[in-house]
Coordinates of N, CA and C in Angstrom, one line a residue:
Chain A
Q300 N -138.6 -107.9 -2.5 CA -139.7 -108.3 -3.4 C -140.9 -108.6 -2.6
V301 N -142.0 -108.0 -3.0 CA -143.3 -108.2 -2.4 C -143.9 -109.4 -2.8
Q302 N -144.4 -110.2 -1.9 CA -145.2 -111.4 -2.2 C -146.4 -111.4 -1.3
L303 N -147.5 -111.9 -2.0 CA -148.8 -112.0 -1.4 C -149.2 -113.5 -1.4
Q304 N -149.6 -114.0 -0.3 CA -150.1 -115.4 -0.2 C -151.5 -115.5 0.4
Q305 N -152.3 -116.0 -0.5 CA -153.7 -116.1 -0.1 C -154.1 -117.4 0.5
S306 N -155.0 -117.4 1.4 CA -155.5 -118.6 2.0 C -157.1 -118.5 2.3
G307 N -157.8 -119.6 2.2 CA -159.1 -119.6 2.5 C -159.8 -120.8 1.7
P308 N -161.1 -121.0 2.1 CA -161.7 -122.1 1.5 C -162.1 -121.9 0.0
G309 N -162.3 -123.0 -0.7 CA -162.6 -123.0 -2.1 C -164.0 -123.2 -2.4
L310 N -164.8 -123.7 -1.3 CA -166.2 -124.1 -1.5 C -166.9 -123.5 -0.3
V311 N -168.0 -122.7 -0.7 CA -168.7 -122.0 0.3 C -170.3 -122.3 0.0
K312 N -171.1 -122.4 1.0 CA -172.5 -122.6 0.7 C -173.2 -121.4 0.5
P313 N -174.3 -121.3 -0.3 CA -175.1 -120.1 -0.4 C -175.6 -119.6 0.9
S314 N -175.6 -118.3 1.0 CA -176.1 -117.6 2.2 C -175.0 -117.4 3.3
Q315 N -173.9 -118.2 3.1 CA -172.9 -118.1 4.1 C -171.9 -117.0 3.8
T316 N -170.8 -116.9 4.6 CA -169.9 -115.9 4.5 C -168.5 -116.4 4.0
L317 N -167.9 -115.7 3.0 CA -166.6 -116.0 2.5 C -165.5 -115.3 3.4
S318 N -164.6 -116.0 3.8 CA -163.4 -115.3 4.5 C -162.1 -115.8 3.8
L319 N -161.4 -114.8 3.3 CA -160.1 -115.0 2.7 C -159.1 -114.1 3.4
T320 N -157.8 -114.6 3.4 CA -156.7 -113.9 4.0 C -155.6 -113.8 3.1
C321 N -154.9 -112.6 3.1 CA -153.8 -112.4 2.2 C -152.5 -112.0 3.1
A322 N -151.6 -112.9 3.2 CA -150.4 -112.6 4.0 C -149.3 -111.9 3.1
I323 N -148.8 -110.9 3.8 CA -147.9 -109.9 3.0 C -146.4 -110.2 3.5
S324 N -145.5 -110.4 2.5 CA -144.1 -110.3 2.8 C -143.4 -109.3 1.9
G325 N -142.4 -108.6 2.4 CA -141.7 -107.6 1.7 C -142.3 -106.3 1.7
D326 N -143.4 -106.1 2.5 CA -143.9 -104.8 2.7 C -144.8 -104.9 4.0
S327 N -145.4 -103.7 4.3 CA -146.1 -103.7 5.5 C -147.6 -103.3 5.3
V328 N -148.6 -104.0 5.8 CA -149.9 -103.5 5.7 C -150.1 -102.2 6.2
S329 N -149.3 -101.7 7.1 CA -149.5 -100.4 7.7 C -148.7 -99.3 6.9
S330 N -148.1 -99.7 5.8 CA -147.3 -98.7 5.0 C -148.3 -97.5 4.6
N331 N -147.6 -96.4 4.6 CA -148.3 -95.1 4.3 C -148.4 -94.9 2.7
S332 N -147.8 -95.8 2.0 CA -147.7 -95.6 0.6 C -148.2 -96.8 -0.2
A333 N -149.1 -97.5 0.4 CA -149.7 -98.7 -0.3 C -151.1 -98.8 0.1
A334 N -151.9 -99.4 -0.8 CA -153.3 -99.8 -0.6 C -153.3 -101.3 -0.8
W335 N -154.3 -101.9 -0.1 CA -154.4 -103.4 -0.1 C -155.8 -103.8 -0.6
N336 N -155.8 -104.3 -1.8 CA -157.1 -104.5 -2.6 C -157.5 -106.0 -2.7
W337 N -158.8 -106.1 -2.9 CA -159.4 -107.4 -3.3 C -160.1 -107.2 -4.6
I338 N -159.8 -108.1 -5.5 CA -160.4 -108.1 -6.8 C -160.9 -109.6 -7.2
R339 N -161.9 -109.7 -7.9 CA -162.4 -111.1 -8.3 C -162.6 -111.0 -9.8
Q340 N -162.5 -112.3 -10.4 CA -162.7 -112.5 -11.8 C -163.6 -113.7 -12.1
S341 N -164.6 -113.5 -12.9 CA -165.4 -114.6 -13.4 C -165.7 -114.4 -14.8
P342 N -166.1 -115.5 -15.4 CA -166.5 -115.4 -16.9 C -167.6 -114.5 -17.2
S343 N -168.6 -114.4 -16.3 CA -169.7 -113.6 -16.5 C -169.5 -112.1 -16.2
R344 N -168.6 -111.8 -15.2 CA -168.6 -110.4 -14.7 C -167.1 -109.8 -15.1
G345 N -166.2 -110.7 -15.6 CA -164.9 -110.2 -15.9 C -164.2 -109.9 -14.6
L346 N -163.2 -109.0 -14.7 CA -162.5 -108.5 -13.6 C -163.3 -107.4 -12.8
E347 N -163.4 -107.6 -11.5 CA -164.3 -106.6 -10.7 C -163.5 -106.3 -9.5
W348 N -163.2 -105.0 -9.3 CA -162.6 -104.5 -8.1 C -163.6 -104.5 -7.0
L349 N -163.2 -105.0 -5.8 CA -164.2 -105.1 -4.7 C -163.9 -104.1 -3.7
G350 N -162.7 -103.7 -3.3 CA -162.4 -102.8 -2.3 C -161.0 -102.8 -1.9
R351 N -160.7 -102.0 -0.9 CA -159.3 -101.8 -0.4 C -159.3 -101.3 1.0
T352 N -158.2 -101.5 1.7 CA -157.9 -100.9 2.9 C -156.5 -100.2 2.8
Y353 N -156.3 -99.1 3.5 CA -155.1 -98.4 3.5 C -154.9 -97.5 4.7
F354 N -153.6 -97.3 5.1 CA -153.3 -96.5 6.3 C -152.7 -95.2 5.9
K355 N -153.3 -94.1 6.3 CA -152.6 -92.8 6.2 C -153.1 -92.0 7.4
S356 N -152.2 -92.2 8.5 CA -152.4 -91.7 9.8 C -153.6 -92.4 10.5
K357 N -154.5 -92.9 9.9 CA -155.6 -93.8 10.3 C -156.0 -94.7 9.2
W358 N -156.8 -95.7 9.6 CA -157.2 -96.7 8.6 C -158.5 -96.2 7.8
Y359 N -158.4 -96.5 6.5 CA -159.5 -96.2 5.6 C -159.9 -97.3 4.8
N360 N -161.1 -97.4 4.4 CA -161.7 -98.5 3.5 C -162.4 -97.8 2.4
D361 N -162.4 -98.4 1.1 CA -163.2 -98.1 0.1 C -163.8 -99.3 -0.5
Y362 N -165.1 -99.3 -0.8 CA -165.7 -100.5 -1.4 C -166.5 -100.2 -2.6
A363 N -166.5 -101.2 -3.5 CA -167.4 -101.0 -4.7 C -168.8 -101.0 -4.3
V364 N -169.6 -100.2 -5.0 CA -171.0 -100.1 -4.6 C -171.7 -101.4 -4.8
S365 N -171.3 -102.3 -5.7 CA -171.9 -103.5 -6.0 C -171.9 -104.5 -4.8
V366 N -171.0 -104.4 -3.9 CA -170.8 -105.3 -2.8 C -170.8 -104.6 -1.4
R367 N -171.0 -103.2 -1.5 CA -170.9 -102.4 -0.3 C -171.6 -102.9 0.9
S368 N -172.8 -103.5 0.8 CA -173.6 -103.8 1.8 C -173.1 -105.2 2.4
R369 N -172.2 -105.9 1.7 CA -171.9 -107.3 2.1 C -170.4 -107.6 2.4
I370 N -169.6 -106.5 2.3 CA -168.1 -106.7 2.3 C -167.5 -106.1 3.5
T371 N -166.5 -106.6 4.0 CA -165.6 -106.0 5.0 C -164.2 -106.4 4.7
I372 N -163.3 -105.4 4.6 CA -161.8 -105.7 4.5 C -161.1 -105.1 5.7
N373 N -160.4 -106.0 6.4 CA -159.7 -105.6 7.6 C -158.2 -105.9 7.5
P374 N -157.4 -104.9 8.1 CA -156.0 -105.2 8.2 C -155.8 -105.9 9.5
D375 N -154.6 -106.7 9.5 CA -154.2 -107.3 10.7 C -152.8 -107.1 10.9
T376 N -152.5 -106.0 11.7 CA -151.1 -105.6 11.8 C -150.2 -106.6 12.5
S377 N -150.8 -107.3 13.4 CA -150.0 -108.3 14.2 C -149.4 -109.4 13.4
K378 N -150.2 -109.7 12.3 CA -149.7 -110.8 11.4 C -149.3 -110.3 10.0
N379 N -149.4 -109.0 9.8 CA -149.0 -108.4 8.5 C -149.8 -109.0 7.4
Q380 N -151.1 -108.9 7.5 CA -152.0 -109.4 6.5 C -153.3 -108.6 6.5
F381 N -154.1 -109.0 5.4 CA -155.4 -108.4 5.5 C -156.4 -109.4 4.9
S382 N -157.7 -109.1 5.2 CA -158.7 -110.1 5.0 C -159.9 -109.6 4.3
L383 N -160.6 -110.5 3.6 CA -161.7 -110.2 2.9 C -162.9 -111.0 3.6
Q384 N -164.0 -110.4 3.9 CA -165.2 -111.0 4.3 C -166.4 -110.6 3.5
L385 N -167.1 -111.6 2.7 CA -168.2 -111.3 1.9 C -169.3 -112.2 2.3
N386 N -170.4 -111.6 2.7 CA -171.5 -112.4 3.3 C -172.7 -112.4 2.3
S387 N -173.6 -113.2 2.8 CA -174.9 -113.5 2.0 C -174.5 -114.0 0.6
L388 N -173.6 -114.9 0.5 CA -173.2 -115.4 -0.8 C -174.3 -116.0 -1.6
T389 N -174.2 -115.8 -3.0 CA -175.1 -116.5 -3.9 C -174.2 -117.1 -5.0
P390 N -174.6 -117.9 -5.8 CA -173.8 -118.6 -6.9 C -173.2 -117.5 -7.8
E391 N -173.7 -116.3 -7.9 CA -173.1 -115.2 -8.7 C -171.8 -114.8 -8.2
D392 N -171.5 -115.1 -6.9 CA -170.2 -114.8 -6.2 C -169.1 -115.8 -6.6
T393 N -169.5 -116.7 -7.3 CA -168.5 -117.7 -7.7 C -167.5 -117.0 -8.6
A394 N -166.2 -117.1 -8.3 CA -165.1 -116.4 -9.0 C -163.8 -116.8 -8.4
V395 N -162.7 -116.4 -9.1 CA -161.4 -116.4 -8.7 C -161.2 -115.0 -7.9
Y396 N -160.8 -115.1 -6.7 CA -160.5 -113.9 -5.9 C -159.1 -113.7 -5.8
Y397 N -158.7 -112.4 -6.0 CA -157.3 -112.1 -5.8 C -157.1 -110.9 -4.8
C398 N -156.0 -111.1 -4.1 CA -155.5 -109.8 -3.3 C -154.5 -109.2 -4.1
A399 N -154.3 -107.9 -3.9 CA -153.3 -107.2 -4.6 C -152.8 -105.8 -3.9
R400 N -151.6 -105.6 -4.1 CA -151.0 -104.3 -3.6 C -151.2 -103.2 -4.6
G401 N -151.4 -102.0 -4.1 CA -151.4 -100.8 -5.0 C -150.5 -99.8 -4.4
A402 N -149.3 -99.6 -5.0 CA -148.3 -98.6 -4.5 C -148.5 -97.3 -5.1
A403 N -149.2 -97.2 -6.3 CA -149.7 -96.0 -6.9 C -151.2 -96.0 -6.9
P404 N -151.8 -94.8 -6.9 CA -153.2 -94.7 -6.8 C -154.0 -95.6 -7.9
W405 N -155.0 -96.3 -7.5 CA -155.8 -97.0 -8.4 C -155.2 -97.9 -9.3
T406 N -154.1 -98.6 -8.8 CA -153.4 -99.6 -9.7 C -153.0 -100.7 -8.7
C407 N -152.7 -101.8 -9.3 CA -152.3 -103.0 -8.5 C -151.0 -103.6 -9.1
D408 N -150.0 -103.5 -8.3 CA -148.6 -103.8 -8.9 C -148.2 -105.3 -8.5
Y409 N -148.7 -105.8 -7.3 CA -148.4 -107.1 -7.0 C -149.7 -107.9 -6.6
W410 N -149.8 -109.1 -7.1 CA -151.0 -109.8 -6.9 C -150.8 -111.2 -6.2
G411 N -151.7 -111.6 -5.5 CA -151.7 -113.0 -4.9 C -151.9 -114.0 -6.0
Q412 N -151.9 -115.3 -5.6 CA -151.9 -116.3 -6.6 C -153.4 -116.6 -7.0
G413 N -154.4 -116.1 -6.3 CA -155.8 -116.3 -6.7 C -156.3 -117.4 -6.0
T414 N -157.6 -117.4 -5.6 CA -158.3 -118.5 -5.0 C -159.6 -118.7 -5.7
L415 N -159.8 -119.9 -6.3 CA -161.1 -120.2 -6.9 C -162.2 -120.5 -5.8
V416 N -163.2 -119.6 -5.7 CA -164.2 -119.8 -4.7 C -165.5 -120.2 -5.4
T417 N -166.1 -121.3 -5.1 CA -167.3 -121.8 -5.6 C -168.4 -121.7 -4.6
V418 N -169.6 -121.1 -4.9 CA -170.7 -121.0 -4.1 C -171.6 -122.1 -4.5
S419 N -171.8 -123.0 -3.7 CA -172.7 -124.2 -4.1 C -173.1 -125.0 -2.9
S420 N -174.2 -125.5 -2.9 CA -174.7 -126.4 -1.8 C -174.2 -127.8 -2.0
Chain B
Q114 N -172.9 -97.6 -14.6 CA -171.8 -97.2 -15.5 C -171.3 -98.4 -16.2
S115 N -170.8 -98.2 -17.4 CA -170.3 -99.3 -18.2 C -168.8 -99.5 -18.1
A116 N -168.4 -100.6 -18.3 CA -166.9 -100.9 -18.4 C -166.3 -100.3 -19.6
P117 N -165.1 -99.8 -19.6 CA -164.4 -99.4 -20.8 C -164.4 -100.4 -21.8
T118 N -164.5 -100.0 -23.0 CA -164.7 -101.0 -24.2 C -163.2 -101.2 -24.8
Q119 N -163.0 -102.6 -24.9 CA -161.8 -103.0 -25.6 C -162.2 -104.0 -26.7
P120 N -161.4 -104.0 -27.8 CA -161.6 -105.0 -28.8 C -161.5 -106.4 -28.2
A121 N -162.3 -107.3 -28.7 CA -162.3 -108.7 -28.1 C -161.0 -109.4 -28.6
S122 N -160.4 -109.1 -29.6 CA -159.2 -109.8 -30.0 C -158.4 -108.9 -31.0
V123 N -157.1 -109.1 -31.0 CA -156.1 -108.5 -31.9 C -155.1 -109.5 -32.2
S124 N -154.5 -109.4 -33.3 CA -153.4 -110.4 -33.6 C -152.3 -109.7 -34.4
G125 N -151.2 -110.3 -34.4 CA -150.0 -109.7 -35.1 C -148.9 -110.8 -35.2
S126 N -148.1 -110.6 -36.2 CA -147.0 -111.5 -36.4 C -145.7 -111.1 -35.5
P127 N -144.8 -112.1 -35.2 CA -143.6 -111.7 -34.5 C -142.9 -110.6 -35.2
G128 N -142.5 -109.6 -34.3 CA -141.7 -108.5 -34.8 C -142.6 -107.3 -35.2
Q129 N -143.9 -107.5 -35.4 CA -144.8 -106.5 -35.7 C -145.2 -105.7 -34.4
S130 N -145.9 -104.6 -34.5 CA -146.5 -103.8 -33.5 C -148.0 -103.9 -33.5
I131 N -148.6 -103.9 -32.4 CA -150.0 -103.8 -32.3 C -150.5 -102.7 -31.3
T132 N -151.7 -102.3 -31.4 CA -152.3 -101.4 -30.4 C -153.7 -101.9 -29.9
I133 N -153.8 -101.9 -28.7 CA -155.0 -102.2 -28.1 C -155.7 -101.0 -27.5
S134 N -157.0 -100.6 -27.8 CA -157.6 -99.5 -27.3 C -158.6 -99.8 -26.2
C135 N -158.9 -98.8 -25.4 CA -159.7 -98.9 -24.2 C -160.5 -97.6 -24.1
T136 N -161.8 -97.7 -24.6 CA -162.6 -96.5 -24.7 C -163.6 -96.4 -23.5
G137 N -163.5 -95.3 -22.8 CA -164.4 -95.0 -21.7 C -165.1 -93.7 -21.8
T138 N -165.2 -93.0 -20.8 CA -166.0 -91.8 -20.8 C -165.2 -90.7 -20.0
S139 N -165.7 -89.5 -20.0 CA -165.1 -88.4 -19.3 C -165.1 -88.6 -17.7
S140 N -165.9 -89.6 -17.3 CA -166.0 -89.9 -15.9 C -165.0 -90.9 -15.5
D141 N -164.3 -91.6 -16.4 CA -163.2 -92.5 -16.0 C -162.0 -92.3 -16.9
V142 N -161.9 -93.0 -18.0 CA -160.6 -92.9 -18.7 C -160.3 -91.4 -19.1
G143 N -161.2 -90.7 -19.5 CA -161.0 -89.4 -20.0 C -160.7 -88.4 -18.8
G144 N -161.2 -88.7 -17.7 CA -161.2 -87.7 -16.6 C -160.0 -87.8 -15.7
Y145 N -159.3 -88.9 -15.7 CA -158.2 -89.2 -14.9 C -157.0 -89.8 -15.6
N146 N -155.8 -89.5 -15.1 CA -154.6 -90.2 -15.5 C -154.3 -91.4 -14.7
Y147 N -155.3 -92.1 -14.4 CA -155.2 -93.4 -13.6 C -155.6 -94.6 -14.4
V148 N -155.1 -94.7 -15.6 CA -155.3 -95.9 -16.5 C -154.2 -96.8 -16.3
S149 N -154.5 -98.1 -16.1 CA -153.5 -99.2 -16.0 C -153.8 -100.2 -17.1
W150 N -152.8 -101.0 -17.4 CA -152.9 -102.1 -18.3 C -152.3 -103.4 -17.7
Y151 N -153.0 -104.5 -17.8 CA -152.5 -105.7 -17.2 C -152.5 -106.8 -18.2
Q152 N -151.4 -107.6 -18.1 CA -151.3 -108.9 -19.0 C -151.7 -110.1 -18.1
Q153 N -152.5 -110.9 -18.8 CA -152.8 -112.2 -18.0 C -152.6 -113.4 -18.9
H154 N -151.8 -114.3 -18.5 CA -151.7 -115.6 -19.2 C -152.7 -116.6 -18.5
P155 N -153.2 -117.6 -19.2 CA -154.1 -118.5 -18.7 C -153.6 -119.1 -17.4
G156 N -154.6 -119.1 -16.5 CA -154.4 -119.7 -15.2 C -153.5 -118.9 -14.2
K157 N -153.1 -117.7 -14.6 CA -152.3 -116.8 -13.9 C -152.9 -115.6 -13.3
A158 N -152.3 -114.9 -12.4 CA -152.8 -113.6 -11.9 C -152.5 -112.6 -12.9
P159 N -153.3 -111.5 -13.1 CA -152.9 -110.4 -13.9 C -151.5 -109.8 -13.5
K160 N -150.8 -109.2 -14.5 CA -149.5 -108.6 -14.2 C -149.5 -107.2 -14.7
L161 N -149.2 -106.3 -13.9 CA -149.2 -104.9 -14.2 C -148.1 -104.6 -15.3
M162 N -148.5 -103.9 -16.4 CA -147.6 -103.6 -17.5 C -147.5 -102.1 -17.5
I163 N -148.5 -101.3 -17.3 CA -148.5 -99.8 -17.5 C -149.4 -99.3 -16.4
Y164 N -149.0 -98.2 -15.8 CA -149.9 -97.5 -14.8 C -149.8 -96.0 -15.0
D165 N -150.7 -95.3 -14.5 CA -150.8 -93.8 -14.8 C -150.6 -93.5 -16.2
V166 N -151.4 -94.2 -17.1 CA -151.5 -94.1 -18.5 C -150.2 -94.5 -19.3
S167 N -149.1 -94.1 -18.8 CA -147.9 -94.4 -19.7 C -146.7 -94.7 -18.9
N168 N -146.7 -95.0 -17.5 CA -145.5 -95.4 -16.8 C -145.4 -96.9 -16.8
R169 N -144.2 -97.4 -16.9 CA -143.9 -98.8 -16.8 C -143.3 -99.1 -15.5
P170 N -143.8 -100.1 -14.8 CA -143.2 -100.6 -13.6 C -141.8 -101.2 -13.8
S171 N -141.0 -101.2 -12.8 CA -139.7 -101.7 -12.9 C -139.7 -103.1 -13.5
G172 N -138.9 -103.4 -14.4 CA -138.8 -104.8 -15.0 C -139.6 -105.1 -16.2
I173 N -140.5 -104.1 -16.5 CA -141.3 -104.2 -17.7 C -140.6 -103.7 -19.0
S174 N -140.6 -104.5 -20.0 CA -139.9 -104.2 -21.3 C -140.4 -102.8 -21.8
N175 N -139.5 -102.1 -22.4 CA -139.9 -100.8 -23.1 C -140.5 -101.1 -24.4
R176 N -140.8 -102.4 -24.7 CA -141.7 -102.7 -25.9 C -143.1 -102.4 -25.6
F177 N -143.4 -102.2 -24.4 CA -144.8 -101.9 -23.9 C -145.0 -100.3 -23.6
S178 N -145.9 -99.7 -24.3 CA -146.1 -98.3 -24.2 C -147.5 -97.9 -24.1
G179 N -147.8 -97.1 -23.2 CA -149.2 -96.6 -23.0 C -149.4 -95.1 -23.4
S180 N -150.6 -94.7 -23.7 CA -150.9 -93.4 -24.1 C -152.4 -93.2 -24.0
K181 N -152.8 -91.9 -24.0 CA -154.3 -91.6 -23.9 C -154.5 -90.4 -24.7
S182 N -155.8 -90.4 -25.4 CA -156.2 -89.2 -26.0 C -157.8 -89.1 -25.8
G183 N -158.2 -88.1 -25.2 CA -159.5 -87.9 -24.8 C -160.0 -89.1 -23.9
N184 N -161.1 -89.7 -24.3 CA -161.6 -90.8 -23.6 C -161.1 -92.2 -24.0
T185 N -160.0 -92.3 -24.7 CA -159.5 -93.6 -25.2 C -158.0 -93.6 -24.8
A186 N -157.8 -94.7 -24.1 CA -156.4 -95.0 -23.8 C -155.9 -96.2 -24.8
S187 N -154.7 -96.3 -24.9 CA -154.1 -97.3 -25.8 C -152.8 -97.9 -25.3
L188 N -152.7 -99.2 -25.5 CA -151.5 -99.9 -25.2 C -150.9 -100.4 -26.5
T189 N -149.6 -100.0 -26.7 CA -149.0 -100.5 -27.9 C -147.8 -101.4 -27.5
I190 N -147.8 -102.5 -28.1 CA -146.6 -103.5 -28.0 C -145.8 -103.6 -29.3
Y191 N -144.6 -103.1 -29.2 CA -143.7 -103.1 -30.3 C -142.8 -104.5 -30.3
G192 N -142.5 -104.8 -31.5 CA -141.6 -106.0 -31.7 C -142.3 -107.3 -31.0
L193 N -143.5 -107.6 -31.5 CA -144.3 -108.7 -30.8 C -143.4 -110.0 -30.7
Q194 N -143.5 -110.6 -29.6 CA -142.8 -111.8 -29.3 C -144.0 -112.9 -28.9
A195 N -143.6 -114.2 -29.1 CA -144.5 -115.2 -28.8 C -145.0 -115.2 -27.4
E196 N -144.2 -114.7 -26.5 CA -144.6 -114.7 -25.0 C -145.6 -113.6 -24.7
D197 N -145.8 -112.7 -25.7 CA -146.8 -111.6 -25.5 C -148.2 -112.1 -25.6
E198 N -148.4 -113.3 -26.2 CA -149.8 -113.9 -26.4 C -150.4 -114.1 -25.1
A199 N -151.4 -113.3 -24.8 CA -152.1 -113.3 -23.5 C -153.4 -112.5 -23.6
D200 N -154.1 -112.3 -22.6 CA -155.3 -111.5 -22.5 C -154.7 -110.1 -21.8
Y201 N -155.2 -109.0 -22.2 CA -154.8 -107.7 -21.8 C -156.1 -106.9 -21.3
Y202 N -155.9 -106.4 -20.1 CA -157.1 -105.7 -19.5 C -156.6 -104.2 -19.3
C203 N -157.5 -103.3 -19.6 CA -157.2 -101.9 -19.0 C -158.1 -101.7 -17.8
S204 N -157.7 -100.8 -16.9 CA -158.5 -100.3 -15.8 C -158.4 -98.9 -15.7
S205 N -159.3 -98.2 -15.1 CA -159.4 -96.9 -14.8 C -160.1 -96.5 -13.4
H206 N -159.7 -95.5 -12.8 CA -160.5 -94.9 -11.7 C -161.7 -94.3 -12.4
T207 N -162.7 -94.3 -11.5 CA -164.0 -93.6 -12.1 C -164.6 -92.8 -11.0
T208 N -165.3 -91.8 -11.4 CA -166.1 -91.0 -10.4 C -167.2 -91.7 -9.8
Y209 N -167.7 -92.7 -10.6 CA -168.9 -93.5 -10.0 C -168.4 -94.2 -8.8
N210 N -169.4 -94.7 -8.0 CA -169.0 -95.3 -6.7 C -168.5 -96.7 -6.8
T211 N -168.3 -97.2 -8.2 CA -167.6 -98.4 -8.3 C -166.1 -98.2 -8.1
L212 N -165.6 -97.0 -8.3 CA -164.3 -96.5 -8.0 C -163.3 -97.0 -9.0
V213 N -163.3 -98.3 -9.4 CA -162.4 -98.8 -10.4 C -163.2 -99.6 -11.4
L214 N -162.9 -99.4 -12.6 CA -163.5 -100.2 -13.7 C -162.5 -100.8 -14.5
F215 N -162.7 -102.2 -14.9 CA -161.9 -102.9 -15.6 C -162.5 -103.0 -17.1
G216 N -161.6 -103.0 -18.1 CA -162.3 -103.2 -19.5 C -162.6 -104.8 -19.6
G217 N -163.2 -105.1 -20.7 CA -163.7 -106.5 -20.8 C -162.5 -107.4 -21.3
G218 N -161.4 -106.9 -21.7 CA -160.3 -107.6 -22.0 C -160.2 -107.9 -23.5
T219 N -158.9 -108.0 -23.9 CA -158.5 -108.2 -25.3 C -157.6 -109.4 -25.4
K220 N -157.9 -110.4 -26.2 CA -157.0 -111.6 -26.5 C -156.1 -111.2 -27.6
L221 N -154.8 -111.2 -27.3 CA -153.8 -111.0 -28.2 C -153.3 -112.3 -28.7
T222 N -153.3 -112.5 -30.0 CA -152.8 -113.8 -30.7 C -151.5 -113.4 -31.4
V223 N -150.4 -114.1 -31.2 CA -149.2 -113.8 -32.0 C -149.1 -115.0 -33.0
L224 N -149.3 -114.6 -34.2 CA -149.5 -115.6 -35.3 C -148.2 -116.3 -35.6

């Protein structure tokens, strides 16, 4: 059974960087048959896919154009986890952030528990 | 690009069937067989119910069925049960550099 456990702060100041981690059990971040995604959800923007990392002979990343200039998703093979960094935060980035696995293309079959991130001074 | 369009709400009585539509364009829903459907209860993470238009993940009841015609995908729930009351979201891969689009969500009420 795949489980994803998220960790990270719930309050971040404007202009600072958000860092979240998603620890994986029951699968490997280096799996050749899975992608590791970050999605967020807010009342104003709904569900929004942010990006993913995956390994197929080498590491790849895909990012949504809306955050491409501010986002980094990195795998950590030593800890079997992956992370999200989103910089230059504004209040519009306030949302529940989820990590998720995708075993089939462009879908997410296992999700983390969600982290409410509030951007406020 | 715009998110696929879903009805804001649908309702049905226990035992009945309902269908939720997800209307996109030829650049997303109509162009790929990468439509998924998620169920979300309040305060919980979304749960995958259908992927690749019509495939059910292991453990998902066969009361849930997905289909697509042209630029519109549909989720049908047969034999409504009280626990089906939730928000439902479609998603699709898109040629636009957003890569994945989610619909705005549909609130299902079981009367």
